[in-house]
Amino acid sequence: MQPDLHSHTTASDGTLSPAELLSAAVEAGLTTLAITDHDTTAGWEQVAGTAPDTLQLIPGIELSTDWNGIGIHIVGLNIDPAHKAIQRAVSLQAEARRQRAGQMLDKLRKRRIDLSMDELLSDYAENLPGRVHIARMLLDKGHVKNIQQAFTKYIGAGKSAYVSSNWMELADVIKCINDSGGVAVLAHPLKYSMTFTKLSRFLDDFVAAGGQAMEVISGAQNKDSTLRLARLCKEKQLLASCGSDFHQPGQVWARLGGTALLPDDCTPVWTGW
Ligand code: MN
Ligand code: MN
Ligand code: MN
C-alpha cells in the first residue's frame, strides 16, 4: 500500500490521539505513515517507538508560512524532532500563535465577548491556539451557531476580530526542516486558490530556498488535477509526495491511506528512505 505522508492528531487539530491514529493506520492496512501535526512534533513523540513492526512511522511536521500574502503550509518529512533547528521552529511558531490568539481575543473583548486565554490554551488548543480553536470556544460559549459562523462573523479574513498571522518566513521554514535532516514538501498545492502560473512562480521561490518536494496528491482530488500537478512536479524537478491530510474519521475526502496512487512518472519522496 502507498504511504500516507500527511496526518494530524490531537496534538494539533486532529480528533484522534496519536495512539488512536496508529491503530487506525494499522486497520487501514498502511505500512508507512507520517504524523505531520501543525507546528508541533508532540504527537509523534507520544508514540515514537510504539508502532508495530508492520508500520513504518515517519516523524514530520506541517509548518505555516506566508508567501506574498498567501498562507502556505510546508510539510517537513523525516525530520529529527530532537534537532535544535526544528525545536526553534516549533517555539517560534507557538509564540506567533499565542500572540495572534491574544490579539484576536482582545478584539473580541471590544465586541463584549470575553474568552479566557488560559481556558483557550488548556481546554481547546493544547497550548497551540489556532482560529479553529477560538471558533470551537465561541460555539461552546453560545456566541455563534456553528463553526462556520465564527469565521463569517468574527475571525475570518477581514472580519472584526481577524488578525493576520505572523509566521516564520518561507526560507526560514525550509531551512529549519533541511537543517534537521528533513525534506521540505509543499502541502496540498490546490488549496491556495492559486492559478497554475502563480503556483509555478511560488515553486521557483520554494526550490530556490531549498524546497525538495510537493504533494502531487492530497486527499481526494480529480485525476486531471493530479496529472497537471505531476507535470509541474517534474518540470521543477521535485520529488512527489502524497497524503490524506487526515484530521478525523468520517471525512470521505481524507480517508487515512485512501489517496489514489501517484502517477508512474513521478519520483516518490520516499525513494531511498
Ligand atoms: Mn489542520
Ligand atoms: Mn495544511
Ligand atoms: Mn494538514
Short mmCIF file of C-alpha atoms and ligand atoms in Angstrom, two decimals:
data_model
loop_
_atom_site.label_atom_id
_atom_site.label_comp_id
_atom_site.label_asym_id
_atom_site.label_seq_id
_atom_site.Cartn_x
_atom_site.Cartn_y
_atom_site.Cartn_z
CA MET A 1 0.00 0.00 0.00
CA GLN A 2 1.17 3.52 -0.81
CA PRO A 3 2.45 5.59 2.16
CA ASP A 4 0.25 8.26 3.73
CA LEU A 5 2.57 11.17 4.45
CA HIS A 6 0.21 13.78 5.88
CA SER A 7 -1.89 13.30 9.01
CA HIS A 8 -2.95 15.05 12.21
CA THR A 9 -3.56 14.06 15.84
CA THR A 10 -4.95 15.76 18.94
CA ALA A 11 -1.51 17.35 19.31
CA SER A 12 -2.80 19.84 16.71
CA ASP A 13 -6.30 19.92 15.23
CA GLY A 14 -6.99 16.22 14.69
CA THR A 15 -9.55 14.31 16.72
CA LEU A 16 -7.64 11.04 17.23
CA SER A 17 -4.92 10.73 19.84
CA PRO A 18 -1.55 9.67 18.40
CA ALA A 19 -2.11 6.11 19.67
CA GLU A 20 -5.58 6.01 18.11
CA LEU A 21 -4.14 7.29 14.83
CA LEU A 22 -1.63 4.43 14.82
CA SER A 23 -4.39 1.89 15.36
CA ALA A 24 -6.43 3.46 12.56
CA ALA A 25 -3.39 3.28 10.27
CA VAL A 26 -2.89 -0.42 11.04
CA GLU A 27 -6.58 -1.05 10.46
CA ALA A 28 -6.40 0.76 7.11
CA GLY A 29 -3.54 -1.55 6.12
CA LEU A 30 -0.96 1.21 5.93
CA THR A 31 2.73 0.28 6.03
CA THR A 32 4.11 3.84 6.17
CA LEU A 33 2.55 6.80 7.96
CA ALA A 34 3.88 10.30 8.61
CA ILE A 35 2.47 12.29 11.51
CA THR A 36 2.53 15.92 10.44
CA ASP A 37 0.82 17.96 13.11
CA HIS A 38 0.63 21.73 12.70
CA ASP A 39 3.74 23.37 14.15
CA THR A 40 4.49 20.62 16.68
CA THR A 41 6.13 17.21 16.97
CA ALA A 42 4.45 16.45 20.32
CA GLY A 43 2.08 13.88 18.77
CA TRP A 44 4.92 11.93 17.20
CA GLU A 45 6.83 11.99 20.49
CA GLN A 46 3.92 10.33 22.29
CA VAL A 47 4.05 7.24 20.07
CA ALA A 48 7.67 7.12 18.88
CA GLY A 49 8.91 3.54 19.18
CA THR A 50 5.47 2.09 19.82
CA ALA A 51 4.41 1.33 16.23
CA PRO A 52 4.12 -2.36 15.31
CA ASP A 53 6.83 -3.80 13.01
CA THR A 54 4.42 -3.69 10.09
CA LEU A 55 4.08 0.10 10.28
CA GLN A 56 6.90 2.50 9.49
CA LEU A 57 6.31 5.75 11.35
CA ILE A 58 7.84 8.88 9.80
CA PRO A 59 8.38 11.91 12.05
CA GLY A 60 7.01 15.02 10.40
CA ILE A 61 5.55 18.46 10.93
CA GLU A 62 3.37 20.92 8.99
CA LEU A 63 4.68 24.47 9.32
CA SER A 64 2.60 27.51 8.40
CA THR A 65 4.19 30.36 6.50
CA ASP A 66 3.28 33.15 4.15
CA TRP A 67 4.23 33.93 0.55
CA ASN A 68 3.13 37.25 -0.96
CA GLY A 69 0.18 37.41 1.42
CA ILE A 70 -0.93 33.84 0.78
CA GLY A 71 -0.94 31.44 3.74
CA ILE A 72 1.16 28.43 2.72
CA HIS A 73 1.74 25.11 4.50
CA ILE A 74 5.08 23.33 4.27
CA VAL A 75 5.34 19.73 5.44
CA GLY A 76 8.68 18.54 6.79
CA LEU A 77 9.17 14.78 6.41
CA ASN A 78 11.73 12.55 8.11
CA ILE A 79 12.93 15.36 10.35
CA ASP A 80 14.83 14.67 13.56
CA PRO A 81 12.29 16.04 16.08
CA ALA A 82 15.04 16.43 18.68
CA HIS A 83 17.17 18.66 16.42
CA LYS A 84 17.57 22.22 17.67
CA ALA A 85 16.60 23.70 14.28
CA ILE A 86 13.14 22.11 14.36
CA GLN A 87 12.73 22.88 18.05
CA ARG A 88 13.48 26.52 17.27
CA ALA A 89 10.78 26.48 14.58
CA VAL A 90 8.31 24.89 17.00
CA SER A 91 8.88 27.55 19.64
CA LEU A 92 8.78 30.46 17.15
CA GLN A 93 5.51 29.20 15.68
CA ALA A 94 4.00 28.65 19.13
CA GLU A 95 4.89 32.20 20.11
CA ALA A 96 3.39 33.51 16.86
CA ARG A 97 0.19 31.54 17.55
CA ARG A 98 -0.15 32.78 21.14
CA GLN A 99 0.50 36.36 20.13
CA ARG A 100 -2.07 36.22 17.34
CA ALA A 101 -4.68 34.48 19.53
CA GLY A 102 -4.18 37.09 22.25
CA GLN A 103 -4.77 39.88 19.74
CA MET A 104 -7.91 38.17 18.44
CA LEU A 105 -9.28 37.73 21.98
CA ASP A 106 -8.59 41.45 22.61
CA LYS A 107 -10.63 42.31 19.52
CA LEU A 108 -13.46 40.01 20.62
CA ARG A 109 -13.43 41.68 24.04
CA LYS A 110 -14.09 45.01 22.30
CA ARG A 111 -17.22 43.34 20.96
CA ARG A 112 -18.15 42.26 24.52
CA ILE A 113 -17.16 38.64 24.02
CA ASP A 114 -14.86 37.73 26.86
CA LEU A 115 -12.96 34.50 26.27
CA SER A 116 -10.23 33.42 28.65
CA MET A 117 -6.80 32.88 27.12
CA ASP A 118 -5.94 30.32 29.82
CA GLU A 119 -9.07 28.31 29.05
CA LEU A 120 -8.39 28.53 25.29
CA LEU A 121 -4.86 27.22 25.76
CA SER A 122 -5.69 24.44 28.21
CA ASP A 123 -9.11 23.19 27.12
CA TYR A 124 -9.14 23.85 23.40
CA ALA A 125 -5.70 24.29 21.94
CA GLU A 126 -3.09 22.17 23.74
CA ASN A 127 -1.14 25.43 24.09
CA LEU A 128 -1.07 25.91 20.29
CA PRO A 129 -4.05 28.14 19.56
CA GLY A 130 -5.37 28.49 16.04
CA ARG A 131 -8.51 30.12 14.68
CA VAL A 132 -10.43 26.84 14.72
CA HIS A 133 -9.87 26.55 18.47
CA ILE A 134 -11.24 30.06 19.02
CA ALA A 135 -14.18 29.10 16.78
CA ARG A 136 -14.91 25.98 18.86
CA MET A 137 -14.81 28.07 22.03
CA LEU A 138 -17.13 30.72 20.54
CA LEU A 139 -19.52 27.89 19.69
CA ASP A 140 -19.37 26.26 23.14
CA LYS A 141 -19.98 29.59 24.86
CA GLY A 142 -23.01 30.23 22.69
CA HIS A 143 -21.68 33.22 20.74
CA VAL A 144 -22.19 31.54 17.36
CA LYS A 145 -24.49 28.86 15.98
CA ASN A 146 -21.77 26.86 14.24
CA ILE A 147 -18.06 26.89 13.46
CA GLN A 148 -18.62 28.46 10.06
CA GLN A 149 -20.40 31.42 11.65
CA ALA A 150 -17.42 32.09 13.92
CA PHE A 151 -15.44 32.77 10.76
CA THR A 152 -18.05 34.70 8.79
CA LYS A 153 -18.93 36.85 11.80
CA TYR A 154 -15.67 37.31 13.68
CA ILE A 155 -12.40 35.65 12.80
CA GLY A 156 -12.48 35.09 9.05
CA ALA A 157 -10.10 37.22 6.95
CA GLY A 158 -11.22 40.84 7.08
CA LYS A 159 -13.83 40.27 9.83
CA SER A 160 -13.98 42.31 13.05
CA ALA A 161 -11.77 40.10 15.23
CA TYR A 162 -9.43 38.92 12.49
CA VAL A 163 -5.70 39.33 12.96
CA SER A 164 -3.29 38.35 10.20
CA SER A 165 -0.70 35.74 11.03
CA ASN A 166 2.96 36.39 11.72
CA TRP A 167 4.58 33.10 10.78
CA MET A 168 8.21 32.37 10.13
CA GLU A 169 9.41 33.29 6.63
CA LEU A 170 9.22 30.64 3.90
CA ALA A 171 13.02 30.41 3.52
CA ASP A 172 13.46 30.06 7.28
CA VAL A 173 10.82 27.30 7.46
CA ILE A 174 12.54 25.34 4.69
CA LYS A 175 15.97 25.83 6.28
CA CYS A 176 14.76 24.57 9.68
CA ILE A 177 13.35 21.44 8.02
CA ASN A 178 16.50 20.82 5.98
CA ASP A 179 18.84 21.53 8.91
CA SER A 180 17.03 18.94 10.99
CA GLY A 181 17.55 16.32 8.29
CA GLY A 182 14.09 16.53 6.74
CA VAL A 183 12.63 17.02 3.28
CA ALA A 184 10.55 20.18 2.73
CA VAL A 185 7.28 19.42 0.91
CA LEU A 186 4.68 21.86 -0.38
CA ALA A 187 1.40 20.70 1.19
CA HIS A 188 -1.91 20.49 -0.73
CA PRO A 189 -0.99 22.77 -3.70
CA LEU A 190 -4.63 23.08 -4.81
CA LYS A 191 -5.82 24.59 -1.52
CA TYR A 192 -4.40 28.08 -2.04
CA SER A 193 -6.70 29.22 -4.86
CA MET A 194 -3.60 29.99 -6.93
CA THR A 195 -3.58 29.74 -10.71
CA PHE A 196 -1.07 27.22 -12.09
CA THR A 197 1.01 30.17 -13.31
CA LYS A 198 1.19 31.57 -9.81
CA LEU A 199 1.82 28.14 -8.32
CA SER A 200 4.69 27.74 -10.75
CA ARG A 201 6.17 31.05 -9.58
CA PHE A 202 5.77 30.00 -5.96
CA LEU A 203 7.59 26.73 -6.72
CA ASP A 204 10.50 28.65 -8.22
CA ASP A 205 10.92 30.54 -4.93
CA PHE A 206 10.36 27.30 -2.98
CA VAL A 207 13.09 25.47 -4.92
CA ALA A 208 15.47 28.44 -4.66
CA ALA A 209 15.05 28.31 -0.87
CA GLY A 210 15.83 24.57 -0.73
CA GLY A 211 12.35 23.02 -1.08
CA GLN A 212 12.56 19.47 -2.46
CA ALA A 213 9.09 18.01 -2.91
CA MET A 214 5.39 18.70 -3.39
CA GLU A 215 2.21 16.79 -2.68
CA VAL A 216 1.07 15.65 -6.10
CA ILE A 217 -1.87 14.03 -4.35
CA SER A 218 -3.65 15.47 -1.33
CA GLY A 219 -6.79 13.74 -0.12
CA ALA A 220 -9.38 13.03 -2.79
CA GLN A 221 -8.71 15.11 -5.90
CA ASN A 222 -9.69 14.69 -9.52
CA LYS A 223 -7.43 12.92 -11.97
CA ASP A 224 -6.91 15.94 -14.22
CA SER A 225 -5.57 17.98 -11.31
CA THR A 226 -3.25 15.13 -10.35
CA LEU A 227 -1.82 14.96 -13.87
CA ARG A 228 -1.30 18.74 -14.01
CA LEU A 229 0.43 18.70 -10.63
CA ALA A 230 2.57 15.74 -11.69
CA ARG A 231 3.68 17.70 -14.77
CA LEU A 232 4.56 20.73 -12.65
CA CYS A 233 6.38 18.49 -10.17
CA LYS A 234 8.56 17.03 -12.93
CA GLU A 235 9.15 20.41 -14.56
CA LYS A 236 10.53 21.76 -11.26
CA GLN A 237 12.50 18.53 -10.69
CA LEU A 238 10.77 17.95 -7.37
CA LEU A 239 10.06 14.69 -5.56
CA ALA A 240 6.40 13.71 -5.30
CA SER A 241 4.56 13.16 -2.04
CA CYS A 242 1.04 12.06 -1.23
CA GLY A 243 -1.11 12.17 1.87
CA SER A 244 -4.68 12.21 3.06
CA ASP A 245 -4.33 15.26 5.35
CA PHE A 246 -6.35 13.13 7.74
CA HIS A 247 -7.91 15.06 10.65
CA GLN A 248 -10.80 12.88 11.78
CA PRO A 249 -12.63 9.66 10.91
CA GLY A 250 -15.58 10.06 8.61
CA GLN A 251 -14.07 12.67 6.29
CA VAL A 252 -14.57 10.93 2.95
CA TRP A 253 -12.21 13.33 1.18
CA ALA A 254 -9.41 12.47 3.57
CA ARG A 255 -9.61 8.80 4.43
CA LEU A 256 -6.44 7.56 6.13
CA GLY A 257 -4.33 5.80 3.50
CA GLY A 258 -7.08 6.41 0.99
CA THR A 259 -5.31 8.52 -1.63
CA ALA A 260 -5.01 7.50 -5.26
CA LEU A 261 -1.65 6.19 -6.47
CA LEU A 262 0.99 8.67 -7.60
CA PRO A 263 1.38 8.76 -11.39
CA ASP A 264 4.09 6.36 -12.61
CA ASP A 265 6.38 9.07 -13.94
CA CYS A 266 6.73 10.81 -10.54
CA THR A 267 9.70 10.13 -8.29
CA PRO A 268 8.21 9.35 -4.86
CA VAL A 269 9.69 11.27 -1.95
CA TRP A 270 10.18 8.01 -0.04
CA THR A 271 12.61 6.65 -2.64
CA GLY A 272 15.78 5.98 -0.71
CA TRP A 273 14.27 6.03 2.78
MN MN B 1 -5.49 21.24 10.15
MN MN B 2 -2.48 22.32 5.71
MN MN B 3 -2.55 19.20 7.28
#
